[in-house]
Coordinates of N, CA and C and ligand atoms in Angstrom, one line a residue:
M209 N 0.9 -26.1 17.6 CA 0.4 -24.8 17.1 C 0.1 -24.0 15.9
K210 N -1.4 -23.6 15.8 CA -1.6 -23.7 15.1 C -1.8 -23.3 13.3
L211 N -2.7 -23.6 12.5 CA -1.4 -23.8 11.1 C -1.5 -21.6 10.8
D212 N -2.3 -21.2 11.0 CA -2.4 -19.9 11.3 C -1.0 -18.9 11.5
Q213 N -1.0 -19.7 12.6 CA 0.0 -18.6 13.4 C 1.3 -19.7 12.4
A214 N 1.8 -21.1 12.7 CA 2.7 -21.5 12.0 C 3.0 -20.9 10.4
K215 N 1.4 -20.5 10.1 CA 2.3 -20.0 8.6 C 3.2 -18.0 8.5
R216 N 2.4 -17.9 9.5 CA 2.6 -15.8 9.5 C 4.6 -17.0 10.3
D217 N 4.7 -17.6 11.4 CA 6.2 -17.3 11.6 C 6.7 -18.2 10.1
S218 N 6.3 -18.6 9.4 CA 7.6 -19.2 8.1 C 7.2 -17.4 7.1
Y219 N 5.9 -16.7 6.9 CA 6.3 -15.7 6.0 C 7.4 -14.5 7.5
R220 N 8.0 -14.9 8.6 CA 8.8 -14.2 8.7 C 9.9 -14.4 9.1
R221 N 9.8 -15.5 9.1 CA 11.3 -16.5 8.8 C 12.4 -16.2 6.9
I222 N 11.2 -16.6 6.3 CA 11.7 -16.0 4.9 C 12.2 -14.6 4.4
A223 N 11.5 -13.7 5.7 CA 11.3 -11.8 5.6 C 12.7 -12.2 5.7
K224 N 13.2 -12.4 7.0 CA 14.1 -12.5 7.9 C 15.5 -13.2 6.4
R225 N 15.5 -14.3 6.0 CA 16.6 -15.2 5.0 C 16.4 -14.0 3.6
E226 N 15.3 -13.1 3.0 CA 15.4 -12.4 1.9 C 16.3 -11.2 2.5
G227 N 16.0 -10.5 3.4 CA 16.8 -9.2 3.8 C 15.2 -7.8 3.8
Y228 N 14.3 -9.5 4.1 CA 12.5 -7.8 3.7 C 12.6 -7.2 5.7
R229 N 12.5 -6.0 5.5 CA 12.0 -5.3 6.7 C 10.7 -5.8 7.4
S230 N 9.6 -6.8 6.1 CA 8.7 -6.9 7.1 C 7.7 -8.0 6.7
R231 N 7.1 -8.8 6.6 CA 6.2 -10.1 6.0 C 5.7 -9.2 5.2
A232 N 4.6 -8.2 5.1 CA 3.9 -7.4 5.1 C 3.8 -7.1 3.2
A233 N 5.8 -6.9 2.7 CA 6.5 -6.7 1.8 C 5.9 -8.3 0.8
F234 N 5.9 -9.6 1.5 CA 4.9 -10.4 0.5 C 3.3 -10.1 0.2
K235 N 2.9 -9.5 0.7 CA 1.3 -9.1 0.3 C 1.4 -8.2 -1.1
L236 N 1.9 -7.5 -1.0 CA 2.8 -6.6 -2.4 C 3.0 -7.8 -3.1
M237 N 4.0 -8.3 -3.0 CA 4.6 -9.4 -4.1 C 3.8 -10.0 -4.5
Q238 N 3.3 -10.9 -3.8 CA 2.3 -11.5 -4.2 C 1.0 -11.3 -5.5
I239 N 1.1 -9.9 -5.0 CA 0.1 -9.1 -5.5 C 0.5 -9.0 -6.7
D240 N 1.7 -8.4 -6.6 CA 2.1 -7.6 -8.0 C 2.9 -8.9 -9.3
K241 N 2.9 -10.1 -8.4 CA 3.5 -11.6 -9.2 C 2.5 -11.7 -10.1
K242 N 1.4 -11.9 -9.4 CA 0.3 -12.0 -10.3 C -0.4 -11.3 -11.1
Y243 N -0.2 -10.3 -10.9 CA -1.1 -9.5 -12.1 C -0.3 -8.2 -11.9
R244 N 0.7 -7.7 -11.9 CA 1.9 -7.5 -12.8 C 1.5 -6.2 -13.0
V245 N 1.3 -5.1 -11.9 CA 0.7 -3.8 -11.5 C 2.4 -3.6 -11.2
L246 N 3.9 -3.6 -11.2 CA 4.2 -2.6 -11.3 C 5.5 -2.7 -12.2
K247 N 5.9 -1.7 -13.3 CA 7.0 -2.2 -14.3 C 8.4 -1.6 -14.1
R248 N 9.3 -1.7 -14.2 CA 10.7 -1.3 -14.7 C 10.5 0.4 -15.3
N249 N 10.8 1.1 -14.5 CA 11.1 2.8 -14.9 C 9.5 3.7 -14.1
D250 N 9.0 2.8 -13.4 CA 7.2 3.2 -12.1 C 8.2 4.6 -12.2
V251 N 7.1 5.4 -11.3 CA 6.5 6.2 -10.5 C 6.0 6.1 -9.4
V252 N 6.3 5.5 -8.3 CA 5.6 5.1 -7.3 C 5.1 5.9 -6.4
V253 N 4.1 6.0 -5.4 CA 3.9 6.7 -4.7 C 3.3 5.3 -2.8
D254 N 3.9 5.2 -2.5 CA 3.3 4.5 -1.1 C 3.7 5.2 -0.1
F255 N 2.0 5.1 0.6 CA 1.3 5.2 1.3 C 1.2 4.2 3.2
G256 N 1.9 4.3 4.2 CA 1.8 3.8 5.4 C 3.1 2.8 4.9
S257 N 4.7 3.1 4.4 CA 5.6 2.7 4.1 C 6.6 2.5 4.7
A258 N 6.4 2.4 7.0 CA 7.0 1.7 7.2 C 6.9 1.4 8.1
P259 N 7.7 -0.3 8.6 CA 9.3 -0.1 7.5 C 9.8 -0.1 6.8
G260 N 9.1 -1.1 6.2 CA 9.6 -0.7 4.1 C 9.6 -1.6 3.9
G261 N 9.1 -2.6 4.3 CA 9.2 -3.6 3.4 C 8.5 -3.6 1.5
W262 N 7.5 -3.6 1.7 CA 6.7 -2.6 0.7 C 7.7 -2.1 -0.3
L263 N 7.9 -1.3 0.1 CA 9.1 0.0 -1.0 C 10.5 -0.5 -1.0
Q264 N 10.9 -1.9 -0.4 CA 11.8 -2.6 -0.8 C 11.8 -3.1 -2.0
Y265 N 10.7 -4.3 -2.1 CA 10.1 -5.2 -3.0 C 9.5 -3.8 -4.2
I266 N 9.1 -2.8 -3.6 CA 8.9 -1.5 -5.1 C 10.1 -1.2 -5.8
S267 N 11.8 -1.0 -5.0 CA 13.0 -0.4 -5.2 C 13.5 -1.9 -6.4
K268 N 12.3 -2.8 -6.0 CA 13.6 -4.0 -7.0 C 12.9 -4.0 -8.2
A269 N 11.2 -4.0 -7.8 CA 10.1 -4.4 -9.6 C 10.3 -3.1 -10.0
I270 N 10.8 -1.8 -10.0 CA 10.7 -0.6 -10.4 C 12.6 -0.1 -11.2
G271 N 13.2 -1.0 -10.5 CA 14.8 -1.0 -11.5 C 15.5 0.5 -11.0
T272 N 16.6 0.7 -11.2 CA 17.4 1.7 -10.6 C 16.7 3.3 -12.1
K273 N 16.1 2.9 -12.5 CA 15.7 4.5 -13.9 C 13.9 4.7 -13.1
G274 N 13.9 3.9 -12.1 CA 12.3 4.3 -11.3 C 12.7 4.8 -10.2
F275 N 11.4 5.6 -9.4 CA 11.2 6.6 -8.7 C 10.2 5.8 -7.5
A276 N 10.9 5.7 -6.0 CA 9.9 5.7 -5.4 C 10.1 6.7 -3.8
L277 N 8.5 7.2 -4.0 CA 8.2 7.7 -2.5 C 7.9 7.6 -1.3
G278 N 8.1 7.0 -0.5 CA 7.2 6.5 0.5 C 6.6 7.6 1.8
I279 N 5.5 7.0 2.1 CA 4.8 8.2 3.3 C 4.4 7.5 4.4
D280 N 5.1 7.9 5.7 CA 4.6 7.5 6.7 C 4.8 8.7 8.2
L281 N 4.2 8.3 9.3 CA 4.2 8.7 10.2 C 5.5 8.3 11.0
K282 N 6.1 7.6 10.6 CA 7.0 6.9 11.3 C 8.4 7.0 10.5
P283 N 10.1 8.0 10.6 CA 11.1 7.4 9.7 C 11.5 5.7 9.2
V284 N 11.8 5.5 7.9 CA 12.3 4.8 6.9 C 13.7 4.7 7.4
K285 N 14.6 3.8 7.4 CA 15.6 3.6 7.5 C 16.1 3.7 5.6
L286 N 16.9 4.3 5.2 CA 17.3 4.6 3.5 C 17.2 3.3 2.9
I287 N 16.4 2.8 2.2 CA 16.3 1.4 1.2 C 17.4 1.6 0.0
A288 N 17.7 2.2 -0.7 CA 18.0 2.2 -2.1 C 18.1 4.0 -2.5
E289 N 19.4 3.8 -3.2 CA 19.5 5.4 -4.8 C 17.5 5.4 -5.0
N290 N 16.9 4.7 -5.6 CA 15.2 5.3 -6.0 C 14.7 5.7 -5.6
V291 N 14.9 5.8 -4.1 CA 13.6 5.4 -3.6 C 14.4 6.8 -2.5
R292 N 12.9 7.4 -2.3 CA 13.0 8.5 -1.1 C 12.0 8.8 -0.5
T293 N 11.4 9.3 1.1 CA 10.8 8.7 2.2 C 10.2 10.6 2.7
L294 N 9.6 10.5 3.2 CA 8.8 11.5 3.8 C 8.2 11.2 5.0
V295 N 8.1 12.0 5.8 CA 7.8 11.5 7.2 C 6.7 12.9 7.5
T296 N 5.2 12.1 7.6 CA 4.0 12.9 7.5 C 3.3 12.1 8.2
D297 N 2.2 13.2 7.9 CA 0.6 12.6 8.1 C -0.4 12.8 7.2
V298 N -0.9 11.5 6.3 CA -1.6 11.6 5.2 C -2.6 12.5 5.0
K299 N -3.2 13.3 6.6 CA -4.6 14.0 6.5 C -3.8 15.5 6.4
D300 N -1.9 16.0 6.6 CA -1.5 17.1 6.2 C -2.4 17.7 5.2
S301 N -2.6 19.0 5.5 CA -3.4 19.2 4.7 C -3.1 20.0 3.0
N302 N -1.5 20.1 3.0 CA -0.6 20.1 1.6 C 0.0 18.9 1.6
I303 N -0.2 18.1 1.7 CA 0.4 16.8 1.3 C 1.1 17.1 -0.1
E304 N -0.4 17.5 -1.1 CA -0.6 16.9 -2.3 C 1.0 17.8 -2.6
D305 N 1.2 18.6 -3.0 CA 1.8 20.3 -3.2 C 3.1 19.1 -2.0
K306 N 3.3 18.7 -1.5 CA 4.9 18.5 -0.8 C 5.1 16.6 -1.7
I307 N 4.0 16.2 -2.3 CA 4.3 14.6 -2.5 C 5.2 15.3 -4.3
M308 N 4.3 16.0 -5.0 CA 4.0 16.4 -6.4 C 5.7 17.4 -6.1
E309 N 6.2 18.2 -5.0 CA 8.0 18.5 -5.1 C 8.6 17.5 -5.6
R310 N 8.0 16.1 -4.7 CA 9.0 15.8 -5.0 C 9.6 14.0 -5.9
L311 N 8.6 14.2 -6.7 CA 8.1 13.1 -7.8 C 8.5 13.8 -9.5
P312 N 9.4 13.7 -10.1 CA 10.0 13.8 -10.8 C 8.3 13.7 -12.2
K313 N 7.5 12.9 -11.9 CA 5.8 13.0 -12.5 C 4.7 12.7 -11.9
K314 N 3.6 12.8 -12.0 CA 2.7 12.4 -11.4 C 2.7 10.3 -11.5
A315 N 2.5 10.0 -10.6 CA 2.8 8.2 -10.3 C 1.9 7.8 -11.1
D316 N 2.4 6.8 -11.9 CA 2.4 5.4 -12.1 C 1.3 4.7 -11.8
V317 N 1.9 4.3 -10.5 CA 1.5 3.7 -9.4 C 1.3 3.9 -7.7
A318 N 0.0 4.4 -7.6 CA 0.1 4.7 -5.7 C -0.3 3.0 -5.3
T319 N 0.2 2.6 -4.0 CA 0.2 1.8 -3.2 C -0.2 2.4 -1.4
S320 N -0.9 1.7 -1.4 CA -1.3 1.9 0.2 C -1.9 0.6 1.5
D321 N -0.6 1.1 2.0 CA -0.9 -0.4 3.1 C -0.9 0.2 4.5
L322 N -1.6 1.5 4.6 CA -1.5 2.2 5.5 C -3.2 1.3 7.2
S323 N -2.4 1.6 8.4 CA -3.7 1.7 9.3 C -2.8 1.8 10.3
Q324 N -3.4 2.2 11.5 CA -2.8 2.9 13.1 C -3.5 1.6 13.3
S325 N -2.6 2.5 14.8 CA -2.7 1.2 15.7 C -3.3 0.7 15.7
L326 N -3.9 -0.3 16.6 CA -5.3 -1.2 16.6 C -6.1 -0.7 18.2
S327 N -7.3 -0.5 18.0 CA -7.8 -0.3 19.4 C -8.0 -1.6 20.0
G328 N -8.5 -2.7 19.1 CA -9.3 -3.6 19.3 C -10.8 -3.6 19.2
I329 N -11.6 -2.0 19.5 CA -12.7 -1.8 19.6 C -13.0 -2.3 17.7
W330 N -13.5 -2.8 17.4 CA -13.9 -3.2 16.0 C -14.5 -2.4 15.2
E331 N -15.1 -1.4 15.4 CA -15.9 -0.3 14.7 C -15.1 0.8 14.5
L332 N -14.7 0.8 15.9 CA -13.7 1.9 15.5 C -12.3 1.6 14.7
D333 N -11.6 0.3 14.6 CA -10.7 0.6 13.6 C -11.6 0.4 12.6
V334 N -12.4 0.2 11.9 CA -12.5 0.2 10.5 C -12.7 1.1 10.2
A335 N -13.3 2.3 11.1 CA -13.5 3.5 10.6 C -12.2 4.6 10.2
R336 N -11.6 4.2 11.4 CA -10.2 4.8 10.9 C -9.5 4.3 9.7
Q337 N -9.2 3.0 9.7 CA -8.7 2.9 8.6 C -9.1 3.0 7.4
I338 N -10.9 2.8 7.3 CA -11.4 3.6 5.9 C -10.8 4.9 5.6
D339 N -11.0 5.9 7.3 CA -10.8 6.8 7.2 C -9.3 7.4 6.1
L340 N -8.3 6.6 6.7 CA -7.1 6.7 5.9 C -7.0 6.4 4.7
T341 N -7.6 4.8 4.3 CA -7.4 4.6 2.8 C -8.3 5.9 2.1
S342 N -9.1 6.1 2.4 CA -10.3 7.4 1.7 C -9.5 8.8 1.7
R343 N -8.7 8.5 2.5 CA -7.8 10.2 2.6 C -6.8 9.4 1.0
V344 N -6.5 9.1 1.3 CA -5.1 8.3 -0.2 C -6.6 8.6 -1.6
V345 N -7.4 8.1 -1.8 CA -7.6 8.7 -2.5 C -8.4 9.7 -3.3
E346 N -8.8 10.7 -2.0 CA -9.0 12.2 -2.2 C -7.7 12.6 -3.6
L347 N -6.3 12.1 -3.0 CA -5.3 12.7 -3.6 C -5.1 12.4 -4.9
F348 N -5.5 11.6 -5.5 CA -5.3 11.0 -6.8 C -5.6 11.8 -7.9
P349 N -6.5 12.6 -8.0 CA -6.4 13.6 -8.7 C -5.1 14.3 -8.8
S350 N -4.3 15.0 -7.9 CA -3.0 15.6 -8.0 C -2.2 14.5 -8.0
I351 N -2.2 13.8 -8.0 CA -0.8 12.8 -7.9 C -1.0 11.5 -9.2
L352 N -1.8 10.8 -9.2 CA -1.7 9.9 -9.7 C -1.9 9.7 -11.5
K353 N -1.5 9.6 -12.7 CA -1.7 9.5 -13.3 C -2.8 8.8 -14.5
K354 N -3.2 9.9 -15.5 CA -4.2 9.0 -15.9 C -3.7 7.2 -16.5
R355 N -4.5 6.9 -16.2 CA -4.5 4.9 -17.0 C -3.4 4.6 -15.7
G356 N -3.1 5.2 -14.4 CA -2.8 4.8 -13.2 C -3.3 3.6 -12.9
S357 N -2.2 2.7 -11.5 CA -2.9 2.1 -10.9 C -3.2 2.2 -9.4
A358 N -3.6 1.5 -8.9 CA -3.4 1.6 -6.8 C -3.6 0.3 -6.6
V359 N -2.8 -0.1 -5.5 CA -3.5 -1.2 -5.1 C -3.3 -0.4 -3.2
L360 N -4.9 -0.4 -2.6 CA -4.9 0.1 -1.4 C -5.5 -1.5 -0.4
K361 N -4.7 -1.4 0.9 CA -5.2 -2.2 1.9 C -6.6 -1.6 1.9
I362 N -7.6 -2.2 2.6 CA -9.3 -1.6 3.3 C -9.3 -2.3 4.0
F363 N -10.2 -2.2 5.1 CA -10.3 -3.5 5.9 C -12.4 -2.9 6.0
Q364 N -12.6 -4.5 5.5 CA -13.9 -4.8 5.2 C -14.9 -4.8 6.5
G365 N -16.0 -3.5 6.3 CA -16.8 -3.4 7.1 C -17.8 -2.0 7.5
E366 N -18.1 -1.6 8.0 CA -18.8 0.0 7.5 C -18.1 1.4 6.4
G367 N -18.7 1.5 5.6 CA -17.7 2.6 5.3 C -17.0 1.3 4.1
F368 N -17.0 0.4 3.8 CA -16.5 -0.5 2.4 C -17.3 -0.9 1.2
D369 N -18.4 -0.4 0.9 CA -18.8 -0.6 0.3 C -19.1 1.0 -0.4
A370 N -19.4 2.0 0.1 CA -19.0 3.4 -0.7 C -17.6 4.0 -0.8
L371 N -16.5 3.7 -0.1 CA -15.3 3.3 -1.0 C -15.1 2.5 -2.7
L372 N -15.3 1.4 -2.3 CA -15.4 0.5 -3.2 C -16.2 1.2 -4.5
D373 N -17.1 1.8 -4.3 CA -18.4 2.6 -5.7 C -17.8 3.4 -6.3
R374 N -17.3 4.1 -4.8 CA -16.6 5.5 -5.5 C -15.1 5.1 -6.6
L375 N -14.2 4.1 -6.2 CA -13.4 3.8 -6.9 C -13.5 3.1 -8.2
K376 N -14.7 2.3 -8.6 CA -15.1 1.9 -9.8 C -15.6 2.9 -10.9
K377 N -16.0 4.0 -9.6 CA -16.0 5.4 -10.3 C -15.1 5.9 -11.5
D378 N -13.7 5.8 -11.0 CA -12.7 6.8 -10.7 C -11.7 5.3 -11.8
F379 N -12.1 4.1 -12.1 CA -11.2 3.3 -12.4 C -11.9 2.1 -13.3
K380 N -11.7 2.0 -14.1 CA -11.7 1.1 -14.9 C -11.7 0.1 -14.9
S381 N -11.1 -1.1 -13.7 CA -12.0 -2.1 -13.3 C -11.3 -1.7 -11.3
V382 N -11.8 -2.7 -10.7 CA -11.3 -2.8 -9.6 C -11.9 -3.7 -9.0
I383 N -10.0 -4.5 -8.5 CA -11.3 -5.8 -7.8 C -10.3 -6.4 -6.6
I384 N -10.8 -7.0 -6.2 CA -10.7 -7.4 -4.6 C -9.5 -8.9 -4.6
V385 N -8.8 -8.7 -3.8 CA -7.8 -9.2 -3.6 C -7.5 -9.8 -2.0
K386 N -7.3 -11.0 -2.1 CA -6.4 -11.4 -0.7 C -5.2 -12.3 -1.0
P387 N -4.6 -11.3 -0.8 CA -3.2 -12.8 -1.0 C -2.7 -13.4 -0.2
P388 N -2.8 -14.8 -0.5 CA -1.6 -15.7 0.8 C -1.3 -15.1 1.7
A389 N -0.4 -14.2 1.9 CA 0.2 -13.7 3.0 C -0.9 -13.0 3.8
S390 N -1.9 -12.7 3.5 CA -2.5 -11.5 4.0 C -3.3 -13.0 5.2
R391 N -3.6 -12.9 6.9 CA -4.3 -13.9 7.5 C -5.5 -14.0 6.9
P392 N -6.5 -15.3 6.9 CA -7.3 -15.6 6.5 C -8.7 -14.5 6.7
Q393 N -8.6 -15.4 8.6 CA -9.8 -14.3 9.5 C -9.1 -13.7 9.4
S394 N -8.2 -12.3 8.8 CA -8.1 -10.3 8.9 C -8.9 -10.1 8.0
S395 N -9.9 -9.0 8.6 CA -9.9 -8.7 7.9 C -10.0 -7.9 6.7
E396 N -8.7 -7.5 6.5 CA -7.7 -6.6 5.5 C -8.0 -7.9 4.4
V397 N -8.5 -6.4 3.0 CA -8.3 -7.2 1.6 C -7.3 -6.1 0.6
Y398 N -7.4 -6.6 -0.2 CA -6.3 -5.1 -1.2 C -7.0 -4.8 -2.2
L399 N -7.1 -3.9 -2.9 CA -8.2 -3.2 -3.7 C -6.4 -3.1 -4.8
L400 N -7.2 -4.0 -6.0 CA -6.4 -3.6 -7.1 C -7.1 -2.8 -7.9
C401 N -6.7 -1.4 -8.3 CA -7.9 -0.2 -9.1 C -6.9 -0.2 -10.3
R402 N -7.1 -0.5 -11.8 CA -6.6 0.1 -12.7 C -7.6 0.7 -13.8
G403 N -6.3 1.7 -14.8 CA -7.3 2.5 -15.4 C -7.6 3.6 -14.9
Y404 N -6.7 4.7 -14.5 CA -7.7 5.5 -13.5 C -8.2 6.4 -14.5
A405 N -9.4 7.6 -14.4 CA -9.9 8.0 -15.2 C -9.9 9.4 -15.7
Ligands
SAM508 C1 1.0 -2.7 8.3 S1 1.8 -0.8 8.3 C2 2.9 -1.1 6.9 C3 3.3 -2.2 6.5 C4 4.9 -1.4 5.0 N1 4.1 -1.3 4.4 C5 6.0 -2.4 5.8 O1 5.6 -3.3 4.6 O2 6.7 -2.2 5.5 C6 1.1 0.6 8.5 C7 2.0 2.2 8.4 O3 0.9 2.9 8.4 C8 1.0 4.4 9.1 N2 0.7 5.1 9.3 C9 -0.8 5.4 9.8 N3 -1.6 6.6 9.8 C10 -0.7 7.3 9.3 C11 -1.1 8.8 8.7 N4 -2.3 9.2 9.4 N5 -0.2 9.0 8.2 C12 0.9 8.3 7.6 N6 1.0 7.3 8.3 C13 0.4 6.2 8.9 C14 2.0 3.4 10.5 O4 3.0 4.6 11.1 C15 2.3 2.6 9.8 O5 3.5 2.5 9.6

């Protein structure tokens, strides 16, 4: 068995043992443990949340007085009292309103693990994924509070630099993070953005 496959299997086993719905949960967990993004009582919007691994982690990190809203094309099974979910397309024209109707206030943190099913055509998959992430970034003026943070999955390819440049203007600091649970060969990285202007 290749080392990478062994590593993936081991994350799958740990996810199962610890009751997480996806091994993706470890990516956010590792980012948060290192950079301390999520705080008790935070309001969080999680884009691309099914089956719910990130939401499970977020729910614990923000505590019972925090609130998280998960958004996905697919339904997410009930997570906890402090989590609500919305089945919709991030590209829906009135999604800002749908989100703000459900939040107690603008979000402290926005997270996105959005990606569509992969076609296998590299350029197309990158373009689609970056398009989804850009859509999330367009929503920030309506849904993210000033000085808020974001953790955004993004594929490295055509369009990556342009989105990174835009985020560097919108946030005080942006760093590129590759958590150990993300496969080294995968083109995905996470942008950790802090201090929304
Ligand atoms: C990698 S999965 C997310 C895994 C999740 N973070 C977890 O821990 O369980 C990516 C998700 O993005 C969602 N997605 C893709 N395109 C979308 C769109 N246009 N609107 C909303 N969700 C979308 C998919 O349905 C999928 O559930």
